[in-house]
mmCIF file of C-alpha atoms in Angstrom:
data_model
loop_
_atom_site.group_PDB
_atom_site.id
_atom_site.type_symbol
_atom_site.label_atom_id
_atom_site.label_comp_id
_atom_site.label_asym_id
_atom_site.label_seq_id
_atom_site.Cartn_x
_atom_site.Cartn_y
_atom_site.Cartn_z
ATOM 1 C CA MET A 866 -23.157 -63.629 124.678
ATOM 2 C CA SER A 867 -21.348 -64.293 121.488
ATOM 3 C CA ASP A 868 -20.085 -61.569 119.216
ATOM 4 C CA GLN A 869 -22.613 -62.810 116.677
ATOM 5 C CA SER A 870 -25.436 -62.363 119.162
ATOM 6 C CA VAL A 871 -24.120 -58.611 120.030
ATOM 7 C CA LEU A 872 -24.046 -57.569 116.604
ATOM 8 C CA ARG A 873 -27.743 -59.093 115.807
ATOM 9 C CA ASP A 874 -29.094 -57.318 118.622
ATOM 10 C CA SER A 875 -27.174 -54.095 117.920
ATOM 11 C CA ALA A 876 -28.773 -54.436 114.195
ATOM 12 C CA LEU A 877 -32.208 -54.795 115.781
ATOM 13 C CA ARG A 878 -31.726 -51.813 117.943
ATOM 14 C CA ARG A 879 -30.683 -49.661 115.051
ATOM 15 C CA GLU A 880 -33.479 -50.795 112.895
ATOM 16 C CA PHE A 881 -36.049 -49.946 115.617
ATOM 17 C CA TRP A 882 -34.660 -46.277 115.775
ATOM 18 C CA LEU A 883 -34.358 -45.997 112.049
ATOM 19 C CA GLY A 884 -37.991 -46.952 111.914
ATOM 20 C CA LEU A 885 -38.765 -44.120 114.191
ATOM 21 C CA GLY A 886 -36.692 -41.708 112.258
ATOM 22 C CA TRP A 887 -38.594 -42.617 109.133
ATOM 23 C CA MET A 888 -41.897 -42.015 110.776
ATOM 24 C CA GLY A 889 -40.697 -38.510 111.884
ATOM 25 C CA LEU A 890 -40.074 -37.824 108.092
ATOM 26 C CA SER A 891 -43.348 -39.203 107.157
ATOM 27 C CA MET A 892 -45.281 -37.110 109.445
ATOM 28 C CA SER A 893 -43.548 -34.059 108.354
ATOM 29 C CA SER A 894 -44.494 -34.975 104.755
ATOM 30 C CA PHE A 895 -48.083 -35.706 105.275
ATOM 31 C CA ILE A 896 -48.580 -32.077 107.203
ATOM 32 C CA GLY A 897 -46.774 -30.660 103.923
ATOM 33 C CA MET A 898 -49.042 -32.590 101.542
ATOM 34 C CA SER A 899 -52.278 -31.374 103.452
ATOM 35 C CA VAL A 900 -51.314 -27.910 103.194
ATOM 36 C CA GLY A 901 -50.590 -28.049 99.605
ATOM 37 C CA SER A 902 -53.847 -29.763 98.985
ATOM 38 C CA ARG A 903 -55.797 -27.214 100.755
ATOM 39 C CA GLU A 904 -54.092 -24.508 99.003
ATOM 40 C CA LEU A 905 -54.666 -26.069 95.496
ATOM 41 C CA ALA A 906 -58.326 -26.718 96.302
ATOM 42 C CA ALA A 907 -58.847 -23.030 96.749
ATOM 43 C CA THR A 908 -58.902 -22.780 92.821
ATOM 44 C CA LEU A 909 -59.072 -26.495 91.487
ATOM 45 C CA SER A 910 -61.396 -29.356 92.337
ATOM 46 C CA ILE A 911 -60.563 -31.979 94.844
ATOM 47 C CA ARG A 912 -60.243 -34.512 91.951
ATOM 48 C CA GLN A 913 -57.766 -32.439 90.166
ATOM 49 C CA VAL A 914 -55.854 -32.083 93.365
ATOM 50 C CA LEU A 915 -55.488 -36.055 93.635
ATOM 51 C CA PHE A 916 -54.439 -35.952 89.846
ATOM 52 C CA PHE A 917 -51.755 -33.389 89.970
ATOM 53 C CA ARG A 918 -50.370 -34.947 93.170
ATOM 54 C CA ALA A 919 -49.855 -38.122 91.362
ATOM 55 C CA LEU A 920 -48.587 -36.511 88.258
ATOM 56 C CA VAL A 921 -45.935 -34.541 90.155
ATOM 57 C CA GLY A 922 -45.021 -38.048 91.793
ATOM 58 C CA LEU A 923 -44.796 -39.363 88.264
ATOM 59 C CA PHE A 924 -41.883 -37.043 87.453
ATOM 60 C CA VAL A 925 -40.138 -37.841 90.455
ATOM 61 C CA ILE A 926 -40.492 -41.464 89.951
ATOM 62 C CA ALA A 927 -39.181 -41.143 86.340
ATOM 63 C CA LEU A 928 -35.840 -39.730 87.664
ATOM 64 C CA PHE A 929 -35.394 -43.122 89.368
ATOM 65 C CA LEU A 930 -36.738 -45.527 86.768
ATOM 66 C CA PRO A 931 -33.542 -47.118 85.600
ATOM 67 C CA ARG A 932 -32.846 -48.125 89.038
ATOM 68 C CA LEU A 933 -36.469 -49.169 89.910
ATOM 69 C CA TRP A 934 -36.977 -50.944 86.399
ATOM 70 C CA PRO A 935 -35.624 -54.319 86.972
ATOM 71 C CA GLU A 936 -37.870 -54.914 90.061
ATOM 72 C CA LEU A 937 -40.784 -52.870 88.550
ATOM 73 C CA SER A 938 -40.845 -55.318 85.525
ATOM 74 C CA GLN A 939 -41.168 -58.239 87.686
ATOM 75 C CA MET A 940 -44.841 -56.952 88.666
ATOM 76 C CA ARG A 941 -44.814 -58.827 92.096
ATOM 77 C CA GLN A 942 -48.176 -59.217 93.720
ATOM 78 C CA MET A 943 -49.914 -56.868 91.261
ATOM 79 C CA ARG A 944 -53.371 -57.931 92.466
ATOM 80 C CA LEU A 945 -52.664 -56.813 95.859
ATOM 81 C CA HIS A 946 -50.907 -53.450 94.609
ATOM 82 C CA LEU A 947 -54.176 -52.917 92.490
ATOM 83 C CA THR A 948 -56.497 -53.737 95.901
ATOM 84 C CA ARG A 949 -54.214 -51.322 97.942
ATOM 85 C CA ASN A 950 -54.258 -48.759 95.524
ATOM 86 C CA VAL A 951 -58.091 -48.594 94.969
ATOM 87 C CA VAL A 952 -58.586 -48.475 98.573
ATOM 88 C CA HIS A 953 -56.222 -45.753 99.126
ATOM 89 C CA PHE A 954 -57.205 -43.634 96.317
ATOM 90 C CA THR A 955 -60.782 -43.654 97.589
ATOM 91 C CA ALA A 956 -59.709 -42.993 101.208
ATOM 92 C CA GLN A 957 -57.512 -40.106 99.962
ATOM 93 C CA TYR A 958 -60.413 -38.636 98.174
ATOM 94 C CA PHE A 959 -62.469 -38.564 101.298
ATOM 95 C CA TRP A 960 -59.560 -37.198 103.466
ATOM 96 C CA THR A 961 -58.799 -34.348 100.893
ATOM 97 C CA ILE A 962 -62.454 -33.127 101.358
ATOM 98 C CA GLY A 963 -62.113 -33.213 104.980
ATOM 99 C CA VAL A 964 -58.575 -31.043 104.713
ATOM 100 C CA VAL A 965 -60.581 -28.527 102.804
ATOM 101 C CA LEU A 966 -63.400 -28.354 105.063
ATOM 102 C CA LEU A 967 -62.219 -28.921 108.535
ATOM 103 C CA PRO A 968 -59.283 -27.554 110.711
ATOM 104 C CA LEU A 969 -56.149 -29.495 110.011
ATOM 105 C CA ALA A 970 -56.030 -30.761 113.685
ATOM 106 C CA SER A 971 -59.496 -32.021 113.442
ATOM 107 C CA VAL A 972 -58.741 -34.042 110.233
ATOM 108 C CA PHE A 973 -55.730 -35.540 111.620
ATOM 109 C CA ALA A 974 -57.609 -36.416 114.901
ATOM 110 C CA LEU A 975 -60.319 -38.102 113.237
ATOM 111 C CA GLU A 976 -57.948 -39.984 110.997
ATOM 112 C CA PHE A 977 -56.296 -41.566 113.998
ATOM 113 C CA THR A 978 -59.497 -43.740 114.510
ATOM 114 C CA MET A 979 -57.350 -45.574 112.163
ATOM 115 C CA PRO A 980 -55.109 -47.684 114.557
ATOM 116 C CA ILE A 981 -58.211 -49.396 115.621
ATOM 117 C CA TRP A 982 -58.576 -50.404 111.933
ATOM 118 C CA VAL A 983 -54.915 -51.096 111.835
ATOM 119 C CA ALA A 984 -54.738 -53.443 114.851
ATOM 120 C CA PHE A 985 -57.738 -55.467 113.443
ATOM 121 C CA PHE A 986 -56.429 -55.791 110.035
ATOM 122 C CA ALA A 987 -52.822 -56.487 111.120
ATOM 123 C CA TRP A 988 -54.252 -59.235 113.311
ATOM 124 C CA ALA A 989 -56.574 -60.606 110.546
ATOM 125 C CA LEU A 990 -54.047 -60.171 107.624
ATOM 126 C CA LEU A 991 -50.662 -60.305 109.114
ATOM 127 C CA GLY A 992 -50.970 -62.096 112.290
ATOM 128 C CA GLU A 993 -49.235 -59.464 114.323
ATOM 129 C CA LYS A 994 -49.645 -59.817 118.177
ATOM 130 C CA LEU A 995 -51.190 -57.153 120.092
ATOM 131 C CA THR A 996 -49.106 -56.686 123.053
ATOM 132 C CA ARG A 997 -50.373 -54.979 126.241
ATOM 133 C CA ALA A 998 -47.936 -51.853 125.633
ATOM 134 C CA ARG A 999 -48.955 -51.476 121.881
ATOM 135 C CA LEU A 1000 -52.878 -51.809 123.035
ATOM 136 C CA LEU A 1001 -52.358 -49.185 125.954
ATOM 137 C CA ALA A 1002 -50.549 -46.812 123.323
ATOM 138 C CA ASN A 1003 -53.297 -46.703 120.941
ATOM 139 C CA ILE A 1004 -55.908 -46.522 123.825
ATOM 140 C CA GLY A 1005 -53.956 -43.668 125.105
ATOM 141 C CA GLY A 1006 -53.477 -42.081 122.004
ATOM 142 C CA PHE A 1007 -57.166 -42.247 121.111
ATOM 143 C CA ILE A 1008 -58.018 -40.741 124.228
ATOM 144 C CA GLY A 1009 -55.653 -37.828 123.503
ATOM 145 C CA VAL A 1010 -57.587 -37.355 120.225
ATOM 146 C CA LEU A 1011 -60.794 -37.091 122.048
ATOM 147 C CA VAL A 1012 -59.410 -34.427 124.272
ATOM 148 C CA ILE A 1013 -58.147 -32.389 121.378
ATOM 149 C CA VAL A 1014 -61.464 -32.806 119.583
ATOM 150 C CA ARG A 1015 -64.015 -33.002 122.403
ATOM 151 C CA PRO A 1016 -66.907 -34.648 120.532
ATOM 152 C CA GLY A 1017 -69.972 -32.829 120.673
ATOM 153 C CA PHE A 1018 -68.416 -29.625 121.590
ATOM 154 C CA GLY A 1019 -65.966 -29.117 118.653
ATOM 155 C CA ILE A 1020 -66.669 -30.978 115.398
ATOM 156 C CA VAL A 1021 -70.205 -30.859 113.800
ATOM 157 C CA ASP A 1022 -69.704 -31.437 110.140
ATOM 158 C CA PRO A 1023 -70.642 -33.909 107.731
ATOM 159 C CA ALA A 1024 -67.145 -33.856 106.547
ATOM 160 C CA ALA A 1025 -66.048 -35.493 109.701
ATOM 161 C CA GLY A 1026 -67.955 -38.760 108.765
ATOM 162 C CA LEU A 1027 -66.067 -38.716 105.372
ATOM 163 C CA VAL A 1028 -62.692 -38.514 107.243
ATOM 164 C CA LEU A 1029 -63.790 -41.330 109.548
ATOM 165 C CA LEU A 1030 -64.402 -43.544 106.341
ATOM 166 C CA ALA A 1031 -61.019 -42.546 105.201
ATOM 167 C CA ALA A 1032 -59.449 -43.421 108.307
ATOM 168 C CA MET A 1033 -60.813 -47.008 107.729
ATOM 169 C CA GLY A 1034 -59.647 -47.210 104.197
ATOM 170 C CA TYR A 1035 -55.918 -45.944 105.437
ATOM 171 C CA GLY A 1036 -56.090 -48.513 108.045
ATOM 172 C CA LEU A 1037 -56.531 -51.172 105.310
ATOM 173 C CA SER A 1038 -54.059 -49.751 102.843
ATOM 174 C CA LEU A 1039 -51.349 -49.521 105.632
ATOM 175 C CA VAL A 1040 -51.537 -53.044 106.643
ATOM 176 C CA LEU A 1041 -51.468 -54.104 102.733
ATOM 177 C CA VAL A 1042 -48.687 -52.021 102.409
ATOM 178 C CA LYS A 1043 -46.812 -54.060 105.342
ATOM 179 C CA ARG A 1044 -47.781 -56.962 103.460
ATOM 180 C CA LEU A 1045 -46.169 -55.761 100.147
ATOM 181 C CA THR A 1046 -43.007 -54.987 102.125
ATOM 182 C CA ARG A 1047 -42.495 -58.617 102.413
ATOM 183 C CA THR A 1048 -41.627 -58.906 98.345
ATOM 184 C CA ASN A 1049 -41.347 -55.299 97.250
ATOM 185 C CA SER A 1050 -39.048 -52.613 98.198
ATOM 186 C CA PRO A 1051 -40.453 -48.947 99.581
ATOM 187 C CA GLY A 1052 -39.542 -47.451 96.142
ATOM 188 C CA ILE A 1053 -41.479 -50.106 94.120
ATOM 189 C CA ILE A 1054 -44.628 -49.582 96.489
ATOM 190 C CA VAL A 1055 -44.560 -45.992 95.823
ATOM 191 C CA ALA A 1056 -43.825 -46.437 92.169
ATOM 192 C CA TRP A 1057 -46.853 -48.632 91.785
ATOM 193 C CA MET A 1058 -49.050 -46.164 93.766
ATOM 194 C CA ILE A 1059 -48.248 -43.334 91.256
ATOM 195 C CA LEU A 1060 -48.437 -45.641 88.214
ATOM 196 C CA ILE A 1061 -51.927 -46.854 89.501
ATOM 197 C CA GLN A 1062 -53.545 -43.799 90.792
ATOM 198 C CA LEU A 1063 -52.384 -41.484 88.218
ATOM 199 C CA PRO A 1064 -54.996 -42.867 85.627
ATOM 200 C CA LEU A 1065 -57.640 -43.296 88.479
ATOM 201 C CA GLY A 1066 -57.108 -39.452 89.146
ATOM 202 C CA LEU A 1067 -57.166 -38.501 85.536
ATOM 203 C CA ALA A 1068 -60.588 -40.147 85.053
ATOM 204 C CA ALA A 1069 -62.001 -38.382 88.053
ATOM 205 C CA ALA A 1070 -60.427 -34.897 87.354
ATOM 206 C CA LEU A 1071 -62.009 -35.048 83.985
ATOM 207 C CA THR A 1072 -65.476 -35.108 85.491
ATOM 208 C CA ASP A 1073 -64.614 -31.696 87.343
ATOM 209 C CA TRP A 1074 -62.087 -29.951 85.477
ATOM 210 C CA ARG A 1075 -61.368 -26.416 86.305
ATOM 211 C CA PRO A 1076 -58.659 -23.779 84.717
ATOM 212 C CA VAL A 1077 -55.208 -24.346 85.983
ATOM 213 C CA ALA A 1078 -53.068 -21.175 86.649
ATOM 214 C CA TRP A 1079 -49.061 -20.696 87.106
ATOM 215 C CA THR A 1080 -49.650 -19.737 90.454
ATOM 216 C CA ASP A 1081 -50.880 -23.394 91.340
ATOM 217 C CA LEU A 1082 -47.725 -24.846 90.169
ATOM 218 C CA PRO A 1083 -45.697 -24.298 93.447
ATOM 219 C CA TRP A 1084 -48.634 -25.884 95.774
ATOM 220 C CA MET A 1085 -48.572 -28.816 93.161
ATOM 221 C CA VAL A 1086 -44.915 -29.468 93.844
ATOM 222 C CA VAL A 1087 -45.399 -29.189 97.657
ATOM 223 C CA ALA A 1088 -48.755 -31.522 97.549
ATOM 224 C CA GLY A 1089 -47.178 -33.963 95.018
ATOM 225 C CA ALA A 1090 -43.636 -34.459 96.459
ATOM 226 C CA GLY A 1091 -45.207 -34.508 100.285
ATOM 227 C CA ALA A 1092 -47.505 -37.309 99.049
ATOM 228 C CA LEU A 1093 -44.482 -39.179 97.649
ATOM 229 C CA SER A 1094 -42.026 -38.438 100.515
ATOM 230 C CA ALA A 1095 -44.861 -39.300 103.059
ATOM 231 C CA HIS A 1096 -45.646 -42.789 101.460
ATOM 232 C CA PHE A 1097 -41.939 -43.803 100.979
ATOM 233 C CA CYS A 1098 -41.009 -42.900 104.527
ATOM 234 C CA MET A 1099 -44.035 -44.838 105.784
ATOM 235 C CA ALA A 1100 -43.016 -47.832 103.739
ATOM 236 C CA GLN A 1101 -39.376 -47.469 105.136
ATOM 237 C CA ALA A 1102 -40.833 -47.364 108.667
ATOM 238 C CA LEU A 1103 -42.951 -50.383 108.088
ATOM 239 C CA ARG A 1104 -39.845 -52.460 107.053
ATOM 240 C CA ARG A 1105 -38.623 -51.955 110.149
ATOM 241 C CA LEU A 1106 -41.486 -51.785 112.585
ATOM 242 C CA ASP A 1107 -44.922 -53.481 113.025
ATOM 243 C CA ALA A 1108 -47.815 -51.906 111.920
ATOM 244 C CA SER A 1109 -49.121 -51.438 115.370
ATOM 245 C CA ILE A 1110 -46.030 -49.820 116.422
ATOM 246 C CA VAL A 1111 -45.902 -47.323 113.830
ATOM 247 C CA MET A 1112 -49.520 -46.115 114.172
ATOM 248 C CA PRO A 1113 -49.248 -45.008 117.944
ATOM 249 C CA VAL A 1114 -46.194 -43.000 117.091
ATOM 250 C CA ASP A 1115 -47.957 -41.425 114.037
ATOM 251 C CA PHE A 1116 -50.575 -39.938 116.642
ATOM 252 C CA LEU A 1117 -47.965 -37.232 117.136
ATOM 253 C CA ARG A 1118 -49.258 -35.653 113.618
ATOM 254 C CA VAL A 1119 -52.143 -34.226 115.519
ATOM 255 C CA PRO A 1120 -50.410 -31.612 117.869
ATOM 256 C CA LEU A 1121 -47.893 -30.780 115.090
ATOM 257 C CA ALA A 1122 -50.867 -30.123 112.553
ATOM 258 C CA ALA A 1123 -52.694 -28.149 115.236
ATOM 259 C CA ILE A 1124 -49.584 -25.713 115.305
ATOM 260 C CA VAL A 1125 -49.319 -25.552 111.460
ATOM 261 C CA GLY A 1126 -52.931 -24.655 111.288
ATOM 262 C CA TYR A 1127 -52.453 -21.950 113.722
ATOM 263 C CA LEU A 1128 -49.650 -20.667 112.172
ATOM 264 C CA LEU A 1129 -50.687 -20.684 108.535
ATOM 265 C CA TYR A 1130 -54.663 -20.358 109.082
ATOM 266 C CA ALA A 1131 -55.053 -18.876 112.276
ATOM 267 C CA GLU A 1132 -56.988 -22.111 113.406
ATOM 268 C CA MET A 1133 -57.227 -21.601 117.109
ATOM 269 C CA ILE A 1134 -55.307 -23.779 119.535
ATOM 270 C CA ASP A 1135 -56.443 -23.912 123.140
ATOM 271 C CA LEU A 1136 -55.422 -25.751 126.410
ATOM 272 C CA TRP A 1137 -57.088 -28.990 125.016
ATOM 273 C CA VAL A 1138 -54.867 -29.360 122.321
ATOM 274 C CA PHE A 1139 -51.852 -29.471 124.439
ATOM 275 C CA MET A 1140 -53.438 -31.690 126.992
ATOM 276 C CA GLY A 1141 -54.391 -34.181 124.512
ATOM 277 C CA ALA A 1142 -50.870 -33.691 122.808
ATOM 278 C CA ALA A 1143 -49.275 -34.633 126.284
ATOM 279 C CA ILE A 1144 -51.405 -37.752 126.566
ATOM 280 C CA ILE A 1145 -50.632 -38.900 123.088
ATOM 281 C CA LEU A 1146 -46.805 -38.259 123.729
ATOM 282 C CA LEU A 1147 -46.741 -39.970 127.151
ATOM 283 C CA SER A 1148 -48.535 -43.101 125.679
ATOM 284 C CA ASN A 1149 -45.879 -43.214 122.667
ATOM 285 C CA LEU A 1150 -43.146 -42.992 124.945
ATOM 286 C CA HIS A 1151 -44.443 -45.611 127.135
ATOM 287 C CA ALA A 1152 -44.731 -47.907 123.997
ATOM 288 C CA VAL A 1153 -41.294 -46.991 122.874
ATOM 289 C CA ARG A 1154 -39.829 -48.126 126.210
ATOM 290 C CA ALA A 1155 -41.636 -51.232 126.413
ATOM 291 C CA GLU A 1156 -40.797 -52.405 123.041
ATOM 292 C CA ARG A 1157 -37.032 -51.554 123.640
ATOM 293 C CA ARG A 1158 -37.430 -53.841 126.992
ATOM 294 C CA ARG A 1159 -38.961 -56.693 124.839
ATOM 295 C CA ALA A 1160 -35.886 -56.505 122.390
ATOM 296 C CA PRO A 1161 -33.020 -58.693 123.368
ATOM 297 C CA ALA A 1162 -30.418 -56.656 125.430
#
């Protein structure tokens, strides 16, 4: 094998593990965003929560505007940015209702019907292949989620239906982000998310505005920074990994959310949660090992 081939294969392996690292940061950020959103929703409307999350993101983006402006001014694929953000904003609204009304682990569990939609949209819009390892990881992850949720025994709430709709929207949004990464950097994708969703959030918040207290500010920062970090890290991961690899790994958010829900809100964790987490973890490990074997040695 030539030195050039060795360097190329080493770079591919490095990108694979970097992608997994970005996914870990994304999962932590999503959980932080959910906690901040739940705390804000105790005093503000859900529409205000969406607005203030985007507003905090605007302040962060402003710090990087000189660096982002040359690419931002090109306005590449604006129609796709608009479509992605309208879909994502709607999904966020439904998801935040679920965060307020359901246990955190239940929300993330229901959200992870999303890989079914990701696999479909990635095949339909991106032409990604569904390998056996990825398909089995999705099936295994979903079985693990069902073990945690135990439909018919655990969740009986209309908000669950809204989270399922959010999952469909997130699936489409994620695949559109993957498509955007072909011509847009992760920073630009996040910047347009803030710039488009901020006016959408303001228009929605004005229809249900409630007084804002100084004690809300820390949670605004947690929710807003968490949202920004989560999507930036997800975009970084999607630059390095196929969408159908990213989603099985992201299943680990469910047991992590269960632990956070228990520690912060005394939401019960039982043996079923750990059994489901074990199924999810084993499915992900199998997929990671299979993808490593597929990569050039």
